[in-house]
Amino acid sequence: QVQLVESGGGLVQAGGSLSLSCAASGGTFSRYAMGWFRQAPEKEREFVARIVWRNTDTNYADSVKGRFTISRDNAKNTVYLQMNSLKPEDTAVYYCAAAYDNSWKYDYWGQGTQVTVSS
């Protein structure tokens, strides 16, 4: 059983930056692809970014390409999301998730962290 705990959310002005972290425990972190998702009020949860366990492959939603960067430190069992040039439409609860053996099926989810971007 993998436990995921996000941190780093908060309130920022448009154009600013935030860095989210997700600490994992309870499993072999390096065997999991890690993803970030977000859910805005009254909207469906959507994919944001993903990184495979070897750190050699990343994927991003078109809406965040060039602004967000996902990375991971397998020694620290932590995945990061650096968010730059934030926009009000980035406001959402951000969740990290783990998918075993680089699958696209995410088995474990964190509790989420709120990101609010003011205009």
GROMACS .gro file of C-alpha atoms in nm:
model
  119
    1GLN     CA    1   0.000   0.000   0.000
    2VAL     CA    2   0.145   0.334  -0.108
    3GLN     CA    3   0.068   0.652   0.082
    4LEU     CA    4   0.104   0.987  -0.091
    5VAL     CA    5   0.113   1.325   0.081
    6GLU     CA    6   0.114   1.648  -0.120
    7SER     CA    7   0.242   1.981   0.005
    8GLY     CA    8   0.333   2.324  -0.126
    9GLY     CA    9  -0.001   2.460  -0.234
   10GLY     CA   10  -0.112   2.812  -0.156
   11LEU     CA   11  -0.221   3.147  -0.290
   12VAL     CA   12  -0.019   3.322  -0.558
   13GLN     CA   13  -0.074   3.608  -0.798
   14ALA     CA   14  -0.104   3.547  -1.168
   15GLY     CA   15   0.240   3.521  -1.325
   16GLY     CA   16   0.389   3.380  -1.008
   17SER     CA   17   0.532   3.040  -0.926
   18LEU     CA   18   0.466   2.756  -0.686
   19SER     CA   19   0.638   2.426  -0.627
   20LEU     CA   20   0.440   2.122  -0.516
   21SER     CA   21   0.588   1.813  -0.356
   22CYS     CA   22   0.447   1.467  -0.310
   23ALA     CA   23   0.613   1.236  -0.060
   24ALA     CA   24   0.553   0.863  -0.102
   25SER     CA   25   0.581   0.586   0.152
   26GLY     CA   26   0.489   0.221   0.183
   27GLY     CA   27   0.609   0.094  -0.153
   28THR     CA   28   0.901   0.073  -0.390
   29PHE     CA   29   0.876   0.429  -0.517
   30SER     CA   30   1.112   0.378  -0.808
   31ARG     CA   31   0.876   0.118  -0.961
   32TYR     CA   32   0.592   0.364  -1.000
   33ALA     CA   33   0.515   0.619  -1.265
   34MET     CA   34   0.398   0.934  -1.089
   35GLY     CA   35   0.136   1.174  -1.210
   36TRP     CA   36  -0.011   1.508  -1.114
   37PHE     CA   37  -0.379   1.578  -1.166
   38ARG     CA   38  -0.602   1.869  -1.075
   39GLN     CA   39  -0.967   1.937  -1.016
   40ALA     CA   40  -1.125   2.279  -1.027
   41PRO     CA   41  -1.464   2.350  -0.868
   42GLU     CA   42  -1.749   2.192  -1.064
   43LYS     CA   43  -1.508   2.043  -1.317
   44GLU     CA   44  -1.379   1.695  -1.387
   45ARG     CA   45  -1.038   1.593  -1.260
   46GLU     CA   46  -0.783   1.638  -1.535
   47PHE     CA   47  -0.436   1.515  -1.610
   48VAL     CA   48  -0.153   1.763  -1.563
   49ALA     CA   49   0.181   1.579  -1.590
   50ARG     CA   50   0.345   1.241  -1.558
   51ILE     CA   51   0.695   1.102  -1.511
   52VAL     CA   52   0.800   0.741  -1.548
   53TRP     CA   53   1.017   0.565  -1.295
   54ARG     CA   54   1.341   0.600  -1.489
   55ASN     CA   55   1.303   0.981  -1.511
   56THR     CA   56   1.357   0.956  -1.884
   57ASP     CA   57   1.006   1.023  -2.005
   58THR     CA   58   0.758   1.295  -1.912
   59ASN     CA   59   0.417   1.395  -2.043
   60TYR     CA   60   0.223   1.717  -1.999
   61ALA     CA   61  -0.123   1.845  -2.066
   62ASP     CA   62  -0.120   2.101  -2.346
   63SER     CA   63  -0.251   2.364  -2.106
   64VAL     CA   64   0.064   2.349  -1.891
   65LYS     CA   65   0.339   2.271  -2.143
   66GLY     CA   66   0.625   2.515  -2.118
   67ARG     CA   67   0.506   2.641  -1.778
   68PHE     CA   68   0.507   2.333  -1.552
   69THR     CA   69   0.790   2.086  -1.493
   70ILE     CA   70   0.756   1.748  -1.327
   71SER     CA   71   1.056   1.581  -1.168
   72ARG     CA   72   1.129   1.312  -0.915
   73ASP     CA   73   1.395   1.212  -0.667
   74ASN     CA   74   1.381   0.838  -0.618
   75ALA     CA   75   1.628   0.857  -0.329
   76LYS     CA   76   1.384   1.083  -0.143
   77ASN     CA   77   1.066   0.907  -0.262
   78THR     CA   78   0.936   1.242  -0.377
   79VAL     CA   79   0.788   1.382  -0.695
   80TYR     CA   80   0.774   1.755  -0.765
   81LEU     CA   81   0.572   1.989  -0.981
   82GLN     CA   82   0.729   2.326  -1.051
   83MET     CA   83   0.462   2.565  -1.173
   84ASN     CA   84   0.565   2.891  -1.337
   85SER     CA   85   0.371   3.168  -1.510
   86LEU     CA   86   0.060   3.067  -1.321
   87LYS     CA   87  -0.279   3.171  -1.449
   88PRO     CA   88  -0.614   3.203  -1.269
   89GLU     CA   89  -0.735   2.901  -1.465
   90ASP     CA   90  -0.469   2.691  -1.291
   91THR     CA   91  -0.667   2.728  -0.969
   92ALA     CA   92  -0.761   2.379  -0.850
   93VAL     CA   93  -0.691   2.108  -0.599
   94TYR     CA   94  -0.378   1.929  -0.716
   95TYR     CA   95  -0.338   1.557  -0.656
   96CYS     CA   96  -0.044   1.328  -0.705
   97ALA     CA   97  -0.096   0.966  -0.801
   98ALA     CA   98   0.110   0.650  -0.847
   99ALA     CA   99   0.084   0.391  -1.123
  100TYR     CA  100   0.273   0.065  -1.075
  101ASP     CA  101   0.528  -0.041  -1.335
  102ASN     CA  102   0.468   0.262  -1.557
  103SER     CA  103   0.109   0.173  -1.636
  104TRP     CA  104  -0.149   0.444  -1.703
  105LYS     CA  105  -0.377   0.309  -1.433
  106TYR     CA  106  -0.325   0.508  -1.116
  107ASP     CA  107  -0.378   0.294  -0.810
  108TYR     CA  108  -0.289   0.536  -0.532
  109TRP     CA  109  -0.385   0.898  -0.476
  110GLY     CA  110  -0.292   1.169  -0.233
  111GLN     CA  111  -0.539   1.386  -0.046
  112GLY     CA  112  -0.469   1.693  -0.259
  113THR     CA  113  -0.334   2.042  -0.204
  114GLN     CA  114  -0.512   2.365  -0.296
  115VAL     CA  115  -0.357   2.603  -0.546
  116THR     CA  116  -0.525   2.940  -0.590
  117VAL     CA  117  -0.407   3.191  -0.849
  118SER     CA  118  -0.546   3.541  -0.814
  119SER     CA  119  -0.581   3.777  -1.109
   0.00000   0.00000   0.00000
